[in-house]
CSV table of C-alpha atoms in Angstrom, one decimal:
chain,number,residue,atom,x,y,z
A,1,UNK,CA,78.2,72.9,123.7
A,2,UNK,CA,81.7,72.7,122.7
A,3,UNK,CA,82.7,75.1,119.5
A,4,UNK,CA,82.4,73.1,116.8
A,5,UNK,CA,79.1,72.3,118.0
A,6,UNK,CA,78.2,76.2,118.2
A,7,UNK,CA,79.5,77.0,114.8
A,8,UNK,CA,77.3,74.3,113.3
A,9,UNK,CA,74.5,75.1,115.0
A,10,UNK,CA,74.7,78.8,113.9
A,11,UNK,CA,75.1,77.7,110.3
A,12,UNK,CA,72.0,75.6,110.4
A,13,UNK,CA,69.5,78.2,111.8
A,14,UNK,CA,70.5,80.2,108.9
A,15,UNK,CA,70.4,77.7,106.4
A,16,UNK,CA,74.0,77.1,105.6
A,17,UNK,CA,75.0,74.1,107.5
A,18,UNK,CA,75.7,71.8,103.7
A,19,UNK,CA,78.2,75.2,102.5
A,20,UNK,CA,81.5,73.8,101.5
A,21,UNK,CA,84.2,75.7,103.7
A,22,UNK,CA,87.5,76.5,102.8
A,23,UNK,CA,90.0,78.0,106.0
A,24,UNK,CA,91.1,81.5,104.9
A,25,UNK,CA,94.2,83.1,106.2
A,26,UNK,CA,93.7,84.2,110.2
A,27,UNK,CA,95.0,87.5,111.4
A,28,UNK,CA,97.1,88.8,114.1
A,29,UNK,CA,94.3,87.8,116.5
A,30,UNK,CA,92.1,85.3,118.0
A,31,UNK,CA,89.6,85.2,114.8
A,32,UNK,CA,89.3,82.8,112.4
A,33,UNK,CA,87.8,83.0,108.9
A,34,UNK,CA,86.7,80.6,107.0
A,35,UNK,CA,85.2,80.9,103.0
A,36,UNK,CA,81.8,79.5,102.5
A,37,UNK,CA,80.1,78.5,99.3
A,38,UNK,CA,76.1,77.0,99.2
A,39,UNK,CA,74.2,76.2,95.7
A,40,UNK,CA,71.0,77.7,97.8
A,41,UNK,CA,72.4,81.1,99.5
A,42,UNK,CA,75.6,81.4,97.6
A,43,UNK,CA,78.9,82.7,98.7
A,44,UNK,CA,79.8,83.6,102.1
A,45,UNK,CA,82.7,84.4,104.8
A,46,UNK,CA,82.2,82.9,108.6
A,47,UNK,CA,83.7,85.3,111.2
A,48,UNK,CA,84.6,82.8,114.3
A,49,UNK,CA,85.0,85.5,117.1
A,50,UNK,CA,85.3,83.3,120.2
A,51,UNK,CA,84.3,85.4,123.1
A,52,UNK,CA,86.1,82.0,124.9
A,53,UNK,CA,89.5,83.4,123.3
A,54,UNK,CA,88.5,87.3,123.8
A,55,UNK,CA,87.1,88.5,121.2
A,56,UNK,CA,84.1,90.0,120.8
A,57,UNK,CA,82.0,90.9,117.5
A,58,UNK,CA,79.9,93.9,118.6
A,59,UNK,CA,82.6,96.8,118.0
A,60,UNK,CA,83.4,95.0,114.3
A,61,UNK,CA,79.2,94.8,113.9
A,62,UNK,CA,79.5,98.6,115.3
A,63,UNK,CA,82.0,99.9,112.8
A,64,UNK,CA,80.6,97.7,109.8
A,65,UNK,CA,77.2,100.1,110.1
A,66,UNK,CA,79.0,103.3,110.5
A,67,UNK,CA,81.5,102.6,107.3
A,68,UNK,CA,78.3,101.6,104.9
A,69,UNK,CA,76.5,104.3,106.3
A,70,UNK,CA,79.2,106.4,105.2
A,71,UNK,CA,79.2,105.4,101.9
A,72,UNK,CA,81.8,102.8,102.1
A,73,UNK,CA,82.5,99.1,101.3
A,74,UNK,CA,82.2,97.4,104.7
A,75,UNK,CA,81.1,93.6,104.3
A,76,UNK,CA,77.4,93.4,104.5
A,77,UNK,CA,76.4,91.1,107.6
A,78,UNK,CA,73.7,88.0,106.4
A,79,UNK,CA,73.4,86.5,110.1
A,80,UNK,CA,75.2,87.4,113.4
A,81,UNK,CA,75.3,85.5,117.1
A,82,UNK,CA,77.4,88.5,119.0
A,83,UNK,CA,77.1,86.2,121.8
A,84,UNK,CA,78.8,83.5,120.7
A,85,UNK,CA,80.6,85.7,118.1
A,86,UNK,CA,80.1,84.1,115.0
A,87,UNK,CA,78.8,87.0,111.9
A,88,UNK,CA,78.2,85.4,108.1
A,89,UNK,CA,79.1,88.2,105.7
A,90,UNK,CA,79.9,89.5,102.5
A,91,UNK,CA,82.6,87.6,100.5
A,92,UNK,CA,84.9,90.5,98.8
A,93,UNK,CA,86.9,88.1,96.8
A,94,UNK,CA,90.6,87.6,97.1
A,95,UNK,CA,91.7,91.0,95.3
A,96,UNK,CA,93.7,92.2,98.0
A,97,UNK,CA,95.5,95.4,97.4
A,98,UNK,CA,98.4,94.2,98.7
A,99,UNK,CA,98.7,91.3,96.5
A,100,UNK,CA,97.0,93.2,93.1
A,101,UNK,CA,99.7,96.5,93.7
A,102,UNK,CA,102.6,93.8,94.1
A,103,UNK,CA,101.8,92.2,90.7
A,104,UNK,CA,100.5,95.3,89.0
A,105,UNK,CA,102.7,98.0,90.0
A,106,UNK,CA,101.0,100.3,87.8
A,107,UNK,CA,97.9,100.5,89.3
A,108,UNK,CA,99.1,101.4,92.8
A,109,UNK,CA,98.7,105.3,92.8
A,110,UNK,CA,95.5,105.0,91.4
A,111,UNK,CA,94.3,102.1,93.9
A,112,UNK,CA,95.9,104.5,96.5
A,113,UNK,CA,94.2,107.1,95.7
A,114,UNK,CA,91.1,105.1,96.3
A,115,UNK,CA,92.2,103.9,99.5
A,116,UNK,CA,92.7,107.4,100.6
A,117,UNK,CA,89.8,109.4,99.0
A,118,UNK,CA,88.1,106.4,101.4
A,119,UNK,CA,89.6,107.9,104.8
A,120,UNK,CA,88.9,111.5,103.5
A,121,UNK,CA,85.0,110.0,103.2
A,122,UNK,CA,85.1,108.6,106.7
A,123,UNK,CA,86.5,111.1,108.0
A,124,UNK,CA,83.9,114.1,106.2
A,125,UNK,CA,81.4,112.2,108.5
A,126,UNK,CA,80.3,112.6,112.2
A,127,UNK,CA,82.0,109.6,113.8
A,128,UNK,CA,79.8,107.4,116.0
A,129,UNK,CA,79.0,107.6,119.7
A,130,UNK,CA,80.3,105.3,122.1
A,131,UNK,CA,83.8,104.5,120.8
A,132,UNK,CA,87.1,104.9,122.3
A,133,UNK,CA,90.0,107.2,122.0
A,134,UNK,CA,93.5,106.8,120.7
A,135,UNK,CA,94.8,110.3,120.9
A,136,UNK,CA,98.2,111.3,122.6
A,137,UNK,CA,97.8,109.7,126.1
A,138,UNK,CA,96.9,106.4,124.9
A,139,UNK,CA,99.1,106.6,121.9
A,140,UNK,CA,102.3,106.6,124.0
A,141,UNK,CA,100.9,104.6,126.9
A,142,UNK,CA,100.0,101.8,123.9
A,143,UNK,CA,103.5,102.1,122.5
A,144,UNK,CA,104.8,101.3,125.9
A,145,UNK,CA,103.0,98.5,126.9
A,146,UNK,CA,103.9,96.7,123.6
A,147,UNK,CA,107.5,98.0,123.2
A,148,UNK,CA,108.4,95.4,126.8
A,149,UNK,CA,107.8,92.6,124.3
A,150,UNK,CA,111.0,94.0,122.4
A,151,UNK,CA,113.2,95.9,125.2
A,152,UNK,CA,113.6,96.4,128.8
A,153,UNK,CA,110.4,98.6,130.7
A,154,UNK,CA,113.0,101.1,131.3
A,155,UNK,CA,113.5,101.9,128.0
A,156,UNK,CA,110.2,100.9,126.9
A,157,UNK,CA,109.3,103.7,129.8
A,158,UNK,CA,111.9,106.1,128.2
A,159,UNK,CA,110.7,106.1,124.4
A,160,UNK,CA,107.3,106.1,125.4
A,161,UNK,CA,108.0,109.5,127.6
A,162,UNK,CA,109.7,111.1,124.5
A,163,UNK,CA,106.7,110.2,122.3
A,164,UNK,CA,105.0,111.6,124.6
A,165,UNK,CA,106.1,115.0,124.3
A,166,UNK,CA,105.6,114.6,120.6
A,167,UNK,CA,102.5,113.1,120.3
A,168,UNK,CA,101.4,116.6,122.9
A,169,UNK,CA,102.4,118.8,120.2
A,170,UNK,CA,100.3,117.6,117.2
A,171,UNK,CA,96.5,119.0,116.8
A,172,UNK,CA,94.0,117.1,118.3
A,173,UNK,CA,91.0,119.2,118.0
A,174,UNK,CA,88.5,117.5,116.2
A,175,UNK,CA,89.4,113.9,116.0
A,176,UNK,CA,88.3,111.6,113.6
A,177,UNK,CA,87.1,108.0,113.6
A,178,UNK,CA,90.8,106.4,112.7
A,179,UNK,CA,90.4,102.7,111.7
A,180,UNK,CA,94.0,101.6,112.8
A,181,UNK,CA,94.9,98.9,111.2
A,182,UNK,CA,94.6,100.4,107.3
A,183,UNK,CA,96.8,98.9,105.1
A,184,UNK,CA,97.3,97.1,102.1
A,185,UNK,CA,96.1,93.3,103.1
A,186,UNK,CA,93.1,94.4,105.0
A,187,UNK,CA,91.7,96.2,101.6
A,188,UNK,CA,90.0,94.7,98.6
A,189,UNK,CA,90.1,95.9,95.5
A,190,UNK,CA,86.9,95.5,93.8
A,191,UNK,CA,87.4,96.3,89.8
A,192,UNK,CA,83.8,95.2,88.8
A,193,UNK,CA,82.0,98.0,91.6
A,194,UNK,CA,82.6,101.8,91.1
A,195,UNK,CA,83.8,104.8,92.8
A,196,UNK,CA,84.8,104.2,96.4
A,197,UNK,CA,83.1,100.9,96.4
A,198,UNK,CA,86.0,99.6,94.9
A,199,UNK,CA,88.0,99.0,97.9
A,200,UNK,CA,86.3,96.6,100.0
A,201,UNK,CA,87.4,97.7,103.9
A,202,UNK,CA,88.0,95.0,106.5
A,203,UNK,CA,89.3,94.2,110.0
A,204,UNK,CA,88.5,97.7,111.4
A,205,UNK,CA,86.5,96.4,114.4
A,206,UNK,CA,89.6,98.5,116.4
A,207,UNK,CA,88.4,101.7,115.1
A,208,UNK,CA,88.2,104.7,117.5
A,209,UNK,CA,88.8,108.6,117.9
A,210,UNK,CA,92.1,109.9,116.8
A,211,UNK,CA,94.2,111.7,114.3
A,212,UNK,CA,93.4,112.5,110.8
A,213,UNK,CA,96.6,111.3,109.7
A,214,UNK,CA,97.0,107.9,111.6
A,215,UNK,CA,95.7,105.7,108.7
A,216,UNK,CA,96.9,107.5,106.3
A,217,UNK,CA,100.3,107.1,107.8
A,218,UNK,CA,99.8,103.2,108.2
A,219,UNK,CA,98.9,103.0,104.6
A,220,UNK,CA,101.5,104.9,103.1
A,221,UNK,CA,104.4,103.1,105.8
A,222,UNK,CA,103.1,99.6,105.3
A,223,UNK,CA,104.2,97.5,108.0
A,224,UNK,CA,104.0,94.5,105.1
A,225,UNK,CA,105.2,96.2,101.9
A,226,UNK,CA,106.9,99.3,100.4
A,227,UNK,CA,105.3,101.3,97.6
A,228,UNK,CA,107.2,103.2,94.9
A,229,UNK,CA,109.3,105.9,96.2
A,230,UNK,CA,107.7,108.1,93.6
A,231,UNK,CA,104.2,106.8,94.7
A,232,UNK,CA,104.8,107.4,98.4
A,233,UNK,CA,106.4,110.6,97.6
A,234,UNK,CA,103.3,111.6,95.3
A,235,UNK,CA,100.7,110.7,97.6
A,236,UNK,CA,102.6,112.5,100.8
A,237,UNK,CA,102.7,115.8,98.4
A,238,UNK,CA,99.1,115.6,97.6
A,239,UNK,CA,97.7,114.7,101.1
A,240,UNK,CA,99.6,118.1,102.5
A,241,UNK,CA,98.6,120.2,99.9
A,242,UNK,CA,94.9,119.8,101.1
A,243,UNK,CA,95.8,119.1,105.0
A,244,UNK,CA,94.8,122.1,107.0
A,245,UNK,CA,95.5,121.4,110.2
A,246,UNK,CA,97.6,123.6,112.7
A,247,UNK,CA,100.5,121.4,113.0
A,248,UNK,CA,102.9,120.7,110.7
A,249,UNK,CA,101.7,117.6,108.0
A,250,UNK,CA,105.4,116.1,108.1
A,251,UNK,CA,105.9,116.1,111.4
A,252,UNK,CA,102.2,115.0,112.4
A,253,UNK,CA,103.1,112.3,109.6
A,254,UNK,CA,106.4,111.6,110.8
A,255,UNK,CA,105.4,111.2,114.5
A,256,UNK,CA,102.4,109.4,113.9
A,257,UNK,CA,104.2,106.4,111.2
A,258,UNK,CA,106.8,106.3,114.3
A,259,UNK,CA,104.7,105.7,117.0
A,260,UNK,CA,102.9,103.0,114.8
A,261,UNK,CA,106.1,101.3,113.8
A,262,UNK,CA,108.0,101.4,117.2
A,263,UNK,CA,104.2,99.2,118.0
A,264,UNK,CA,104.1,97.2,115.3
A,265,UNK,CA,107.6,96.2,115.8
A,266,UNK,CA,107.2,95.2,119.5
A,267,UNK,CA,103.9,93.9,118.3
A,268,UNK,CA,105.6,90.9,116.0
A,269,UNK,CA,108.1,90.3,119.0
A,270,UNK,CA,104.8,89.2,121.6
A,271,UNK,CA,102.7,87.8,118.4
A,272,UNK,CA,106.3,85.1,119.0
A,273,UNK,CA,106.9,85.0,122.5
A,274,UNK,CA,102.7,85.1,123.6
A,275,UNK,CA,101.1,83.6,120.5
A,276,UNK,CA,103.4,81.3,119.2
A,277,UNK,CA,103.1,83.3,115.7
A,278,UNK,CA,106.7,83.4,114.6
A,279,UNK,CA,106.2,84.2,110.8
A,280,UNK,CA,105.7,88.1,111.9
A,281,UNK,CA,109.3,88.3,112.7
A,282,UNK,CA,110.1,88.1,109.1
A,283,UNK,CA,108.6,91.3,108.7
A,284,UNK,CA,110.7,93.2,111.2
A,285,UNK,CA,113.5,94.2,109.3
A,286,UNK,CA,111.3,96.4,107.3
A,287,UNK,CA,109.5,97.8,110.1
A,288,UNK,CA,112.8,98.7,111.8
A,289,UNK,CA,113.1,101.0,108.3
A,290,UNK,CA,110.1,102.5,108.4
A,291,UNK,CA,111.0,103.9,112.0
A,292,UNK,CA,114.2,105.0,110.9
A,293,UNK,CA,112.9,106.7,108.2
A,294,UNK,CA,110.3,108.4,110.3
A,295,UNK,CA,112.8,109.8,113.0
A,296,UNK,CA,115.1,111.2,110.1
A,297,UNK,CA,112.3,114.0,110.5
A,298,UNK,CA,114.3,116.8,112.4
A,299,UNK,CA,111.4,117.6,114.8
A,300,UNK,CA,112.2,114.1,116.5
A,301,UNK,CA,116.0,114.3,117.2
A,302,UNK,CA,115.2,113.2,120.9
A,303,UNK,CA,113.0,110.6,120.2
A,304,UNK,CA,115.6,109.0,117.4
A,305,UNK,CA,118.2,109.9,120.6
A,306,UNK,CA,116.4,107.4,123.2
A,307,UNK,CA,115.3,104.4,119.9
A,308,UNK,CA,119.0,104.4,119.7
A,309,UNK,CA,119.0,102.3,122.3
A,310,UNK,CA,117.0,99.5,120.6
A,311,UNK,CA,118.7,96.8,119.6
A,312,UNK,CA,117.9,96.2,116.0
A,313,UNK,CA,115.9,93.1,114.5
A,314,UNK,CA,118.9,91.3,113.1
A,315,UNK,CA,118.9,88.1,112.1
A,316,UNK,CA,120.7,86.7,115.5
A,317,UNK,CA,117.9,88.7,117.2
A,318,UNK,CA,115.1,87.1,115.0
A,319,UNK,CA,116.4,83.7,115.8
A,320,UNK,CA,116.5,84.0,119.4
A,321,UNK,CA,112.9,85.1,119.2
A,322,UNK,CA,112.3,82.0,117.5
A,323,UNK,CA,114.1,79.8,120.0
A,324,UNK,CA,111.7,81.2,122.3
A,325,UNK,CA,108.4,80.6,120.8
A,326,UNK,CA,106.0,79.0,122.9
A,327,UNK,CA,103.3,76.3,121.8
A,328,UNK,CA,99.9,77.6,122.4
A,329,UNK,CA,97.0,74.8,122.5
A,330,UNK,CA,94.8,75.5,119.6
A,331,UNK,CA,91.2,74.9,119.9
C-alpha cells in the first residue's frame, strides 16, 4: 500500500474519506498537514507523519496528553494510526500569534503574557516519565552537530567546547519539561476561549527535560520575528523578578537564546544543503542578530571570542547556499 493509499484508507475508517482538503503550510520537517472540512464530522487537521520519511507520531501523541492534562490548549486527537503515523485533530484556526502580533502590535504584551503564564503552567506540573533530556551535555553536543552545516568541525568543535563551559555553569536542578520549539508561528491565538486556553500550542512533539528558561528564551528571541524593544524588555524584567533560580536570569537567558540561535542558524544552513528548503536562509540575517545580541552579555566574552570566527550570513554567503541546494524527490 503506497501512501496515498494509506492516508485514504485511514480517513475512511473514521468516516472522513468525502472531507474537502486544503494543504496547510509544512514545517521544518518531514510532516505534512493538510486542513479538512466534512458536512458530517466537521472541521479537521490531518497529521501525515511518515514513519517511511522518519517521523514518528507517538512522542507528539505523548506530549499532546501531558499539555491538556496540564490545563493547556494541545489539539485534541479524533483518530490516530501511530503506525503509519497519520493523527486527525483539533483545527485551532489560522490565528497564529505570529501573524495576529505583526498586524496588531498592540496586543503583543498581552498575547505574551499568555504565552508565558502557559510555560509557567507547564512547568508548575510534574513532567512526564519517559522523555529525554536536553540539559548541558546535549545542549552543546546538539549545537555542534548542527553548527558543521554552517562552518568547519573544527570550529564547530571549538564553540561547542566554549558553550560548554557555559551551559556547566547554569542550574540544572530540577528541570522542567521544555517544549523547544516555542515561538510565535507554532502558537494560536484563540480570542473566543478564555484564560490560558487562548493560546492553542503546537508542534511540541520534541519536548523533553531541560531548563526553565529555554522556551522562554526562544519566544522572546524569535528566530522569525522581533517584538517591541519595550515589549521584550518588559517581559525580560518581569520573568526575573519572579525567577528564583541560583544562577543568574541574564546570563541563564543570555546563554540559553545563544546556544538556540548559534542552532537555529546552522539549522537553516542544512534545511538548504540536506532538504532542499532554501526559503530559511532568508531568515538568517536576523538570527545572526539575535546571537550577537546574546553574547553582548559580559559572562560570554569567550564564547563571543571563538563565534568570531563565523563567517556571517551575508548576502554573498546566502547565495552560495542557494547554488548549492539539492533537489530532494518528494513523495
Amino acid at each position: 500500500m503506497n501512501r496515498l493509499d494509506e492516508i485514504s484508507f485511514f480517513l475512511t475508517s473514521w468516516g472522513w474519506i468525502n472531507a474537502t482538503r486544503t494543504p496547510l503550510a509544512s514545517d521544518a520537517g518531514n510532516r505534512r498537514y493538510e486542513r479538512l472540512a466534512d458536512q458530517a464530522n466537521g472541521k479537521a487537521v490531518l497529521m501525515d507523519a511518515d514513519p517511511a520519511m522518519g517521523e514518528d507520531v507517538r512522542p507528539f501523541l505523548k506530549i499532546a496528553a501531558h499539555l491538556t492534562n496540564c490545563g493547556l490548549a494541545a489539539p485534541k486527537i479524533f483518530a490516530q494510526d501511530a503506525e503509519r503515523g497519520l493523527i486527525l485533530m483539533q483545527d485551532f484556526g489560522d490565528r497564529l500569534l505570529f501573524n495576529v502580533t505583526e498586524k496588531s502590535p498592540g496586543l503583543e504584551l498581552s498575547l505574551y503574557h499568555i504565552a508565558l503564564a502557559a510555560l509557567d503552567q507547564l512547568h508548575k506540573t510534574a513532567p512526564p516519565i519517559a522523555v529525554g533530556q536536553y540539559m548541558a551535555d546535549d545542549m552543546a553536543k546538539s549545537a555542534e552537530i548542527t553548527l558543521a552545516w554552517y562552518c568547519s568541525p573544527d570550529l564547530a568543535a571549538a564553540i561547542a567546547a566554549e558553550l560548554h563551559i557555559q551551559l556547566e555553569n547554569l542550574d540544572w536542578s530540577n528541570p522542567v519539561l521544555v517544549l523547544r520549539d516555542y515561538h510565535a508561528q507554532n502558537l494560536i491565538y484563540r480570542p473566543e476561549e478564555t484564560g490560558l486556553n487562548q493560546m492553542g500550542q503546537l508542534d511540541f512533539q520534541d519536548a523533553q527535560l531541560g531548563h526553565p528558561l529555554y522556551d522562554a528564551a526562544s519566544l522572546i528571541h524569535d528566530a522569525r520575528r522581533s517584538l517591541a524593544p519595550t515589549v521584550s524588555h518588559q517581559l525580560k524584567q518581569e520573568l526575573s523578578a519572579n525567577y528564583q533560580r541560583a544562577d543568574s536570569f541574564e546570563h541563564a537567558f543570555s546563554t540559553l537564546s545563544a546556544q538556540r540561535n548559534l542552532r537555529i542558524l546552522a539549522l537553516f544552513a542544512r534545511l538548504c544543503l540536506r532538504d532542499s528548503k532554501p526559503g530559511y536562509l532568508d531568515l538568517m540575517p536576523h538570527v545572526w542578530n539575535n546571537l550577537w545580541r546574546d553574547l553582548s552579555h559580559p559572562s560570554l566574552v569567550g564564547l563571543a571570542k571563538v563565534c568570531a570566527d563565523l563567517p556571517p550570513p551575508s548576502p554573498e554567503l546566502r547565495s552560495e547556499l542557494r547554488i548549492k541546494c539539492v533537489s530532494r524527490p518528494m513523495n
